[in-house]
Short mmCIF file of C-alpha atoms and ligand atoms in Angstrom, two decimals:
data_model
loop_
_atom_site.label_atom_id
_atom_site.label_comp_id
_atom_site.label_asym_id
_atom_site.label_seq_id
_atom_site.Cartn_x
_atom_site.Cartn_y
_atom_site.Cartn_z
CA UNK H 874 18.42 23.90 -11.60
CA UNK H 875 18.11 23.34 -7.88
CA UNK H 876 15.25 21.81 -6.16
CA UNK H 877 13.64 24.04 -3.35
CA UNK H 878 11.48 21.27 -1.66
CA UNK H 879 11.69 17.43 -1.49
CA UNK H 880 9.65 14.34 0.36
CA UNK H 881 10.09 11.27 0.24
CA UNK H 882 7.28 8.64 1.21
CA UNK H 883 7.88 4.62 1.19
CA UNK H 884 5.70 1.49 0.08
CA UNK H 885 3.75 -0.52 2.03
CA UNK H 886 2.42 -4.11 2.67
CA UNK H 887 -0.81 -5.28 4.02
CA UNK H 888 0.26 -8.28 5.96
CA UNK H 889 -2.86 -9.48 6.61
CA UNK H 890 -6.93 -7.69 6.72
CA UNK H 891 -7.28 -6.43 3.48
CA UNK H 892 -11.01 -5.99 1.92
CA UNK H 893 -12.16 -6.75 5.68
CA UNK H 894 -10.60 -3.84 7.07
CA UNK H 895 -13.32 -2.05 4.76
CA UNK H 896 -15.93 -3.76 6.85
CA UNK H 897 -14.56 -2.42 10.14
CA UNK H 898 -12.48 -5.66 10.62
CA UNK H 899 -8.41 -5.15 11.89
CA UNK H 900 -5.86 -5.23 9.80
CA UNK H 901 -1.72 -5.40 9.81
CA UNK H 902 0.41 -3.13 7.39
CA UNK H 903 4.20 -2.78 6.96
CA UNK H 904 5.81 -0.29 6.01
CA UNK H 905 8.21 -1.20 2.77
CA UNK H 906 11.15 1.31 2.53
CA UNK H 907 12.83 -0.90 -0.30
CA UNK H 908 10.53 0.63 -2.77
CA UNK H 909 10.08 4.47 -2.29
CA UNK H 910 9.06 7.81 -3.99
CA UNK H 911 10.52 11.12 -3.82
CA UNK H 912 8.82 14.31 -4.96
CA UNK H 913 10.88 17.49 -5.96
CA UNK H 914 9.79 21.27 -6.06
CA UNK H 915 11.37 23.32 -8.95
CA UNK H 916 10.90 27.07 -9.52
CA UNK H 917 9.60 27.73 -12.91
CA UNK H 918 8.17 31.46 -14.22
CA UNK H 919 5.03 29.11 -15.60
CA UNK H 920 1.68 27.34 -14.37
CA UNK H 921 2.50 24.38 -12.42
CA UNK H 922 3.63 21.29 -14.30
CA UNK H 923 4.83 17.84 -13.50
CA UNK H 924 6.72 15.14 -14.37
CA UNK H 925 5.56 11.25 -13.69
CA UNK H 926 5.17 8.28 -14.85
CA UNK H 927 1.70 9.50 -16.47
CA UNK H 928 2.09 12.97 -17.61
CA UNK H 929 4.62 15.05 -18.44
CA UNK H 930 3.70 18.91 -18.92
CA UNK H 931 1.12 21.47 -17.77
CA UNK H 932 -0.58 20.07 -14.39
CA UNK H 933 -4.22 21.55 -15.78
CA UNK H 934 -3.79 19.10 -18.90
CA UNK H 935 -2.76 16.05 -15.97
CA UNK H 936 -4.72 12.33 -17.09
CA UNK H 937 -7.73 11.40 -14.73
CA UNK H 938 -5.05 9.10 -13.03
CA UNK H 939 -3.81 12.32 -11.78
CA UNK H 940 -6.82 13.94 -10.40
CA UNK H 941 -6.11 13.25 -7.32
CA UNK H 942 -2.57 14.63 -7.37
CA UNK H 943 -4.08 17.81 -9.18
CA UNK H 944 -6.47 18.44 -7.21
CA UNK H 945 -4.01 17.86 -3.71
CA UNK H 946 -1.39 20.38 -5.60
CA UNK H 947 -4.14 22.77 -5.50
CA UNK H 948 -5.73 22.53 -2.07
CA UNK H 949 -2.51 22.48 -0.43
CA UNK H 950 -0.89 25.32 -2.60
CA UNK H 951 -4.34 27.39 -1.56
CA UNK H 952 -3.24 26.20 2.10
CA UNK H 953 -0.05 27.56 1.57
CA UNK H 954 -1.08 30.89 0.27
CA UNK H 955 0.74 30.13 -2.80
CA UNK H 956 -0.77 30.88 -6.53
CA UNK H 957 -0.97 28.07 -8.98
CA UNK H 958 2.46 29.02 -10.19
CA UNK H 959 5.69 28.85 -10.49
CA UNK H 960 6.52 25.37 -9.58
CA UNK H 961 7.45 22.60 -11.33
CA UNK H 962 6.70 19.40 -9.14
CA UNK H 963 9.25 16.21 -10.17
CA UNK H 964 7.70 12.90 -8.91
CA UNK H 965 10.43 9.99 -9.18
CA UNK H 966 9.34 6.35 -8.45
CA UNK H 967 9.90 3.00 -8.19
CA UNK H 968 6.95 1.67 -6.27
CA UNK H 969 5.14 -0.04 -8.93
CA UNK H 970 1.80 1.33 -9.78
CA UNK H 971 -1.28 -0.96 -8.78
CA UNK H 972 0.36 -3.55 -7.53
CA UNK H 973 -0.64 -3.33 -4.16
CA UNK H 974 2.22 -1.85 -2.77
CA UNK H 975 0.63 2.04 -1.73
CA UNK H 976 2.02 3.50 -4.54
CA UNK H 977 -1.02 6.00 -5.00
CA UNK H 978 -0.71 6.76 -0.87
CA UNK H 979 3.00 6.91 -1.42
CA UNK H 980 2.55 9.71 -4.18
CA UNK H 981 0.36 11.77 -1.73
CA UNK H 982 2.30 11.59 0.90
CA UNK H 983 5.69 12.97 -0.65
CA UNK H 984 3.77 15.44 -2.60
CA UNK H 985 2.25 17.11 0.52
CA UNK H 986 5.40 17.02 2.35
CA UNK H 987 7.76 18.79 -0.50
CA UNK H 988 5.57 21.31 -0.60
CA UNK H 989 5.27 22.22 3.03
CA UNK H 990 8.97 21.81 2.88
CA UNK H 991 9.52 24.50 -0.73
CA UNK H 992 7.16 26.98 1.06
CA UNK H 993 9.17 26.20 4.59
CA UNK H 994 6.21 25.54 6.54
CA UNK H 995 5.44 22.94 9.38
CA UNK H 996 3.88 19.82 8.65
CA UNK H 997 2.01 18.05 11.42
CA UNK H 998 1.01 14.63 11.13
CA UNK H 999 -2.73 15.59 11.48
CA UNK H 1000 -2.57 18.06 8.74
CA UNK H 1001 -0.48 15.44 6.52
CA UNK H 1002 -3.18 12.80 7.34
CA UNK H 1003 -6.03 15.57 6.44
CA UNK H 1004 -4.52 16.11 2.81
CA UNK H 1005 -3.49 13.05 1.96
CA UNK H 1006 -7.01 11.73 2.79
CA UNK H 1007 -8.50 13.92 -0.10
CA UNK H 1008 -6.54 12.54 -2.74
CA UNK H 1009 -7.26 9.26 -1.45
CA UNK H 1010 -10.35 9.63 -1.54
CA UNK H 1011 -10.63 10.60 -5.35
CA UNK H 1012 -7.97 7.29 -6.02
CA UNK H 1013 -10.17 5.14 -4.11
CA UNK H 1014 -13.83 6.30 -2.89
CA UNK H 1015 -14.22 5.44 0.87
CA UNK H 1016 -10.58 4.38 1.21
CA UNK H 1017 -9.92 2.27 4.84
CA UNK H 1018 -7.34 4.82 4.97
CA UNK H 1019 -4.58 1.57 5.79
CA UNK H 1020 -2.08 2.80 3.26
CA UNK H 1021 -1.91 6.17 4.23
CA UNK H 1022 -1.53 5.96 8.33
CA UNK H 1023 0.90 3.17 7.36
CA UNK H 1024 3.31 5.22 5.13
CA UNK H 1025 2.89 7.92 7.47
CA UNK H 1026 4.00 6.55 10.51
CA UNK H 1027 6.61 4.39 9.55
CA UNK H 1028 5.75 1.38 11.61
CA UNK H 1029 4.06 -1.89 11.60
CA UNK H 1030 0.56 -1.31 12.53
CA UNK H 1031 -2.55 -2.72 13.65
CA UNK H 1032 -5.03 -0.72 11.92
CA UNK H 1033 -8.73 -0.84 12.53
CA UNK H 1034 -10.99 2.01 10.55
CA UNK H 1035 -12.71 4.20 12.67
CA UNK H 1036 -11.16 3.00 15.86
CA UNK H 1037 -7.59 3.58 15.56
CA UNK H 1038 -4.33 1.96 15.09
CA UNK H 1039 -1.54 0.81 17.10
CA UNK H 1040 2.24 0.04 16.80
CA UNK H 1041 2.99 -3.57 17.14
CA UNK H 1042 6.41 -4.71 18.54
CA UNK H 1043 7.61 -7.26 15.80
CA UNK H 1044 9.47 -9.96 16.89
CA UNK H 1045 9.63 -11.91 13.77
CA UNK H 1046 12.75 -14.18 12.47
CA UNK H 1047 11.30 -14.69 9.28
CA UNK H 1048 11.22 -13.21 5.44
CA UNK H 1049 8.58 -12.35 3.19
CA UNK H 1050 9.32 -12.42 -0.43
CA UNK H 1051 7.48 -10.11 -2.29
CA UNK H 1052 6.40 -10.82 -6.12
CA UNK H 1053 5.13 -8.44 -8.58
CA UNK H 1054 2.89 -10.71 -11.10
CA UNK H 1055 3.16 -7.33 -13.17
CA UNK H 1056 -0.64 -7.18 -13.76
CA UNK H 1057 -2.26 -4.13 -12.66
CA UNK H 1058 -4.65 -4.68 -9.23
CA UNK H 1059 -7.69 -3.05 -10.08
CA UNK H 1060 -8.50 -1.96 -5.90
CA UNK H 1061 -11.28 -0.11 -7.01
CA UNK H 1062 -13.35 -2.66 -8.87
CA UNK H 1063 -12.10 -5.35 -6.20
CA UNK H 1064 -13.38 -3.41 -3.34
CA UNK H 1065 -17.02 -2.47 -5.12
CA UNK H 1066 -17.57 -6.68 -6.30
CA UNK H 1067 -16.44 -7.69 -2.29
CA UNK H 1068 -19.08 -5.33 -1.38
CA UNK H 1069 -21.91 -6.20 -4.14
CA UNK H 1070 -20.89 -10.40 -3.10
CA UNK H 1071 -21.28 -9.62 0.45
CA UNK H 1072 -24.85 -7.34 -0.09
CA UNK H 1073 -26.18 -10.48 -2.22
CA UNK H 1074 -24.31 -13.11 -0.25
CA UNK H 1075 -23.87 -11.82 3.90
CA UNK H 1076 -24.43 -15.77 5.03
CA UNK H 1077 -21.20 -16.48 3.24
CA UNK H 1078 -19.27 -13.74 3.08
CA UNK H 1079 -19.83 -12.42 6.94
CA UNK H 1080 -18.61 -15.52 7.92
CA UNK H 1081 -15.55 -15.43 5.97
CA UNK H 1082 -15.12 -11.36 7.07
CA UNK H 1083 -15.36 -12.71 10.91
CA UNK H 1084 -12.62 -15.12 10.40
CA UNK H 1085 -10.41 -12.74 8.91
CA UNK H 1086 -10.29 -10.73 11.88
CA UNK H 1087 -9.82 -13.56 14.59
CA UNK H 1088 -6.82 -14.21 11.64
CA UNK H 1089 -5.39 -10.74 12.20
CA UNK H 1090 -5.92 -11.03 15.95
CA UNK H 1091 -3.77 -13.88 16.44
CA UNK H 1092 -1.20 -12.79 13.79
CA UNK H 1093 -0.74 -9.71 16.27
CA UNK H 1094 0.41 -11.99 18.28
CA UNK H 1095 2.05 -14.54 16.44
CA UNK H 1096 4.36 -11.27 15.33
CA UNK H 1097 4.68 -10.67 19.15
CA UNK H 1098 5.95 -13.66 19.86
CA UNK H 1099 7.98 -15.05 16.94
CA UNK H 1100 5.89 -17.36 15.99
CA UNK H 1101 6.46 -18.46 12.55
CA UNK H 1102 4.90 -21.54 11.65
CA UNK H 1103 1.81 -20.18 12.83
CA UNK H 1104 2.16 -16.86 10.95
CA UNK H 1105 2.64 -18.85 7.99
CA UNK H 1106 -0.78 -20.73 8.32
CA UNK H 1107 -2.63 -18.01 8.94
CA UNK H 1108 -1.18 -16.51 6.28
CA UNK H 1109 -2.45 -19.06 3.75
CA UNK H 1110 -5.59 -19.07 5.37
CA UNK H 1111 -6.07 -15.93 4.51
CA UNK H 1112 -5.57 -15.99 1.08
CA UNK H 1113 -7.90 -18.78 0.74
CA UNK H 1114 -10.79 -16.80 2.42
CA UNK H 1115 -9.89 -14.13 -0.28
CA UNK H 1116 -9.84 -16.30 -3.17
CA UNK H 1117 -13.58 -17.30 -1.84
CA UNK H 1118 -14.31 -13.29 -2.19
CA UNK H 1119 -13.03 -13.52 -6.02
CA UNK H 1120 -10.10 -10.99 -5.46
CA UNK H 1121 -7.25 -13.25 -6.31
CA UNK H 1122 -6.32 -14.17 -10.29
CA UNK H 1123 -4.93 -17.15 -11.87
CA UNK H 1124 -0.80 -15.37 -11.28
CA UNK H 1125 -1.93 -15.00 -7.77
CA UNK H 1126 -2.78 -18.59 -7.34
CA UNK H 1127 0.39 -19.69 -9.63
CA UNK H 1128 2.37 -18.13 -7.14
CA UNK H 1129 1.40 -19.22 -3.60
CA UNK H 1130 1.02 -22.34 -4.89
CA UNK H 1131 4.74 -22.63 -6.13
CA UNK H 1132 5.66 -20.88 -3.03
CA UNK H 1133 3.75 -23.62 -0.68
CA UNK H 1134 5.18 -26.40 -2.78
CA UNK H 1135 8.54 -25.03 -2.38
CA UNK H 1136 9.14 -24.78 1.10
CA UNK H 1137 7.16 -21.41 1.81
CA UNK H 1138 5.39 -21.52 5.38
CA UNK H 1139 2.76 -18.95 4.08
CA UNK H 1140 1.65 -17.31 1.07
CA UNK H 1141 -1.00 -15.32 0.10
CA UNK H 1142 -1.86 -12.31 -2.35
CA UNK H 1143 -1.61 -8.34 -0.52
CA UNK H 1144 -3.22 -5.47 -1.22
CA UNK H 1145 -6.58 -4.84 -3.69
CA UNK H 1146 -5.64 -8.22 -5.28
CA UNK H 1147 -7.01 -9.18 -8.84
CA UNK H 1148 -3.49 -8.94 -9.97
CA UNK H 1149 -0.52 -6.74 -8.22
CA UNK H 1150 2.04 -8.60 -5.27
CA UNK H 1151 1.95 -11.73 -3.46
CA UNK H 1152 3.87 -12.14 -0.17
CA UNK H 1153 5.07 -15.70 0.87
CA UNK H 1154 7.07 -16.63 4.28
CA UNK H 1155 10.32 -17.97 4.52
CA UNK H 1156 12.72 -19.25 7.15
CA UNK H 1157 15.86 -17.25 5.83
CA UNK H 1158 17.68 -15.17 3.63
CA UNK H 1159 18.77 -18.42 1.83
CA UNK H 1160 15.21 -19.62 1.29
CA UNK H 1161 13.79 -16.03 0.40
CA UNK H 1162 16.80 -15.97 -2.74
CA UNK H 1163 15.97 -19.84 -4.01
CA UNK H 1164 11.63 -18.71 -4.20
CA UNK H 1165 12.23 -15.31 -5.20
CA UNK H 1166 14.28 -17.43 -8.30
CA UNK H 1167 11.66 -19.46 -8.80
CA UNK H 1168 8.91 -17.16 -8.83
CA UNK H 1169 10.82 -14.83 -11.39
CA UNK H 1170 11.18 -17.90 -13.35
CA UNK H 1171 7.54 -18.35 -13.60
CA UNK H 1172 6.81 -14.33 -14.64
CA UNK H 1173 6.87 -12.90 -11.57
CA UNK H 1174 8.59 -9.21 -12.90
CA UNK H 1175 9.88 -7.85 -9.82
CA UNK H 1176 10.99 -9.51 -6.31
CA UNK H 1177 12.05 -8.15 -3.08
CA UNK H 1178 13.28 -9.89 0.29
CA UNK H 1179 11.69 -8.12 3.33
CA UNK H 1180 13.48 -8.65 6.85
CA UNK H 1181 10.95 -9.06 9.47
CA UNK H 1182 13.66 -8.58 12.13
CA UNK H 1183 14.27 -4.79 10.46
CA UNK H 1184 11.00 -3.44 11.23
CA UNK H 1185 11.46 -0.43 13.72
CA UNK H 1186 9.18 -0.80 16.40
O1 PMV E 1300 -4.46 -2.39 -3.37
P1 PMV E 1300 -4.08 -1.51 -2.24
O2 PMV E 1300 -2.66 -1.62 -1.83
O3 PMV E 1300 -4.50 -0.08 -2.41
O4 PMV E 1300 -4.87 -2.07 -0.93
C1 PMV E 1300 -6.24 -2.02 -0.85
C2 PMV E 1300 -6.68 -2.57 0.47
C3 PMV E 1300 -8.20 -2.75 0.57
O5 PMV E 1300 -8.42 -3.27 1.87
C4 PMV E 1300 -8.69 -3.75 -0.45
C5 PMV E 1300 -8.96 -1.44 0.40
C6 PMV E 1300 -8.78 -0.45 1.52
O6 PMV E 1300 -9.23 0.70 1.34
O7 PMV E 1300 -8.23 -0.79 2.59
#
């Protein structure tokens, strides 16, 4: 059977800002086209149903992990006209689920476009932004909204919420290697503790939120201006500051510490945290295959090499 409608949405990795972009602070994402998700429209003569990594049948009898999805289906089919019919919707993956990595963003994103694309209508980036921000709401309650405007637009981005976001002109000759400690980032829960630490705790934690965004600030410009070493110290600064806000785990700290000791200019966890990816910065190629080794031999379950020089600006 031929598919009538496909989209395709990428990963995505928060260089540096997350939790304080919830607080109005900057932030940098990337976008991460080694891991990716495409979404395929069927024509059935039944009520819609899907296939994923959660459920596999009648969309109405979807898991809550798919409310979102459900409910997106059904907003944008009711956009489109279209009854809740005759479709089956095929999402493939292999973005890793809560591991930081925008894989519930990801899943938005491709769903909304193969479904403007099956019923051949336009797709603006406002409308795709509109859309995709209902489902992430429902994943995420009061989402920054990072994920999504990064997927979206392809580019490295300085992000701030509310305000805007801006491409940034990378010139970086570096690597990050990315490592899945296969443990589940539970975002939600992260986000909600940050928040109930800084309500109980401002005269620690604003301080720690103001440093992360003079962090992010000169990162901009360390990116701007290849400058590595400095990228790399910020970097671990970072992830200190977010270890003092509880959202790193005992993998997280097993690997940036291994990275650090083993030659790694940087490291520090990215995304929700509490589990999910760490990124650490390398010189080279060379350097990015000996840690990404070496991580996998301590548990990390997945590893990727990401060129900073291939980021389109
Ligand atoms: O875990 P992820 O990839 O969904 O990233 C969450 C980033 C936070 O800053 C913690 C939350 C947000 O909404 O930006």
């Amino acid at each position: 059977m031929n598919n009538f409608g496909q989209g395709i949405a990428t990963g995505k990795i928060i260089l540096m800002g997350e939790h304080s972009v919830v607080y109005g602070k900057p932030a940098i994402a990337l976008p991460f086209n080694q891991v990716q998700i495409s979404v395929k429209i069927y024509k059935t003569d039944r009520p819609i149903t899907i296939s994923s990594y959660y459920h596999n049948g009648l969309l109405d009898e979807a898991p809550k992990e798919l409310f979102g999805i459900k409910q997106l289906i059904q907003i944008v089919m009711v956009y489109l006209k279209q009854p809740f019919f005759g479709i089956h919707v095929d999402i493939e993956s292999n973005v890793p689920v809560q591991r930081g990595l925008g894989s519930s963003a990801a899943v938005s994103i491709a769903v909304v476009r193969s479904l403007f694309d099956a019923f051949d209508v336009e797709l603006t980036q406002e409308k795709l932004n509109y859309f995709v921000d209902i489902a992430e709401q429902i994943h995420h309650e009061n989402p920054s909204g990072l994920d999504a405007m990064t997927i979206t637009s392809g580019k490295a981005l300085f992000f701030q919420k509310d305000l805007g976001q801006s491409v940034i002109s990378l010139k970086m000759d570096a690597v990050l290697v990315v490592a899945d400690t296969g443990k589940k980032g539970l975002t939600k829960e992260a986000v909600s503790e940050v928040r109930k630490l800084w309500q109980d705790n401002p005269t620690v934690v604003n301080p720690i939120l103001d440093r992360l965004e003079e962090l992010t600030k000169n990162v901009k410009n360390f990116l701007e201006n290849n400058e590595v070493i400095r990228l790399g110290l910020a970097m671990t600064e970072a992830h200190q500051l977010l270890k003092l806000m509880n959202v790193s785990d005992e993998k997280l700290e097993k690997f940036v510490d291994l990275s650090l000791k083993n030659g790694a200019l940087g490291a520090k966890l990215t995304g929700g945290g509490r589990g999910g990816c760490m990124i650490a910065l390398v010189k080279n190629i060379d350097d990015a295959i000996k840690l990404s080794d070496l991580l996998r031999n301590n548990g990390a379950v997945s590893t990727w090499f990401y060129d900073l020089k291939e980021i389109i600006t």
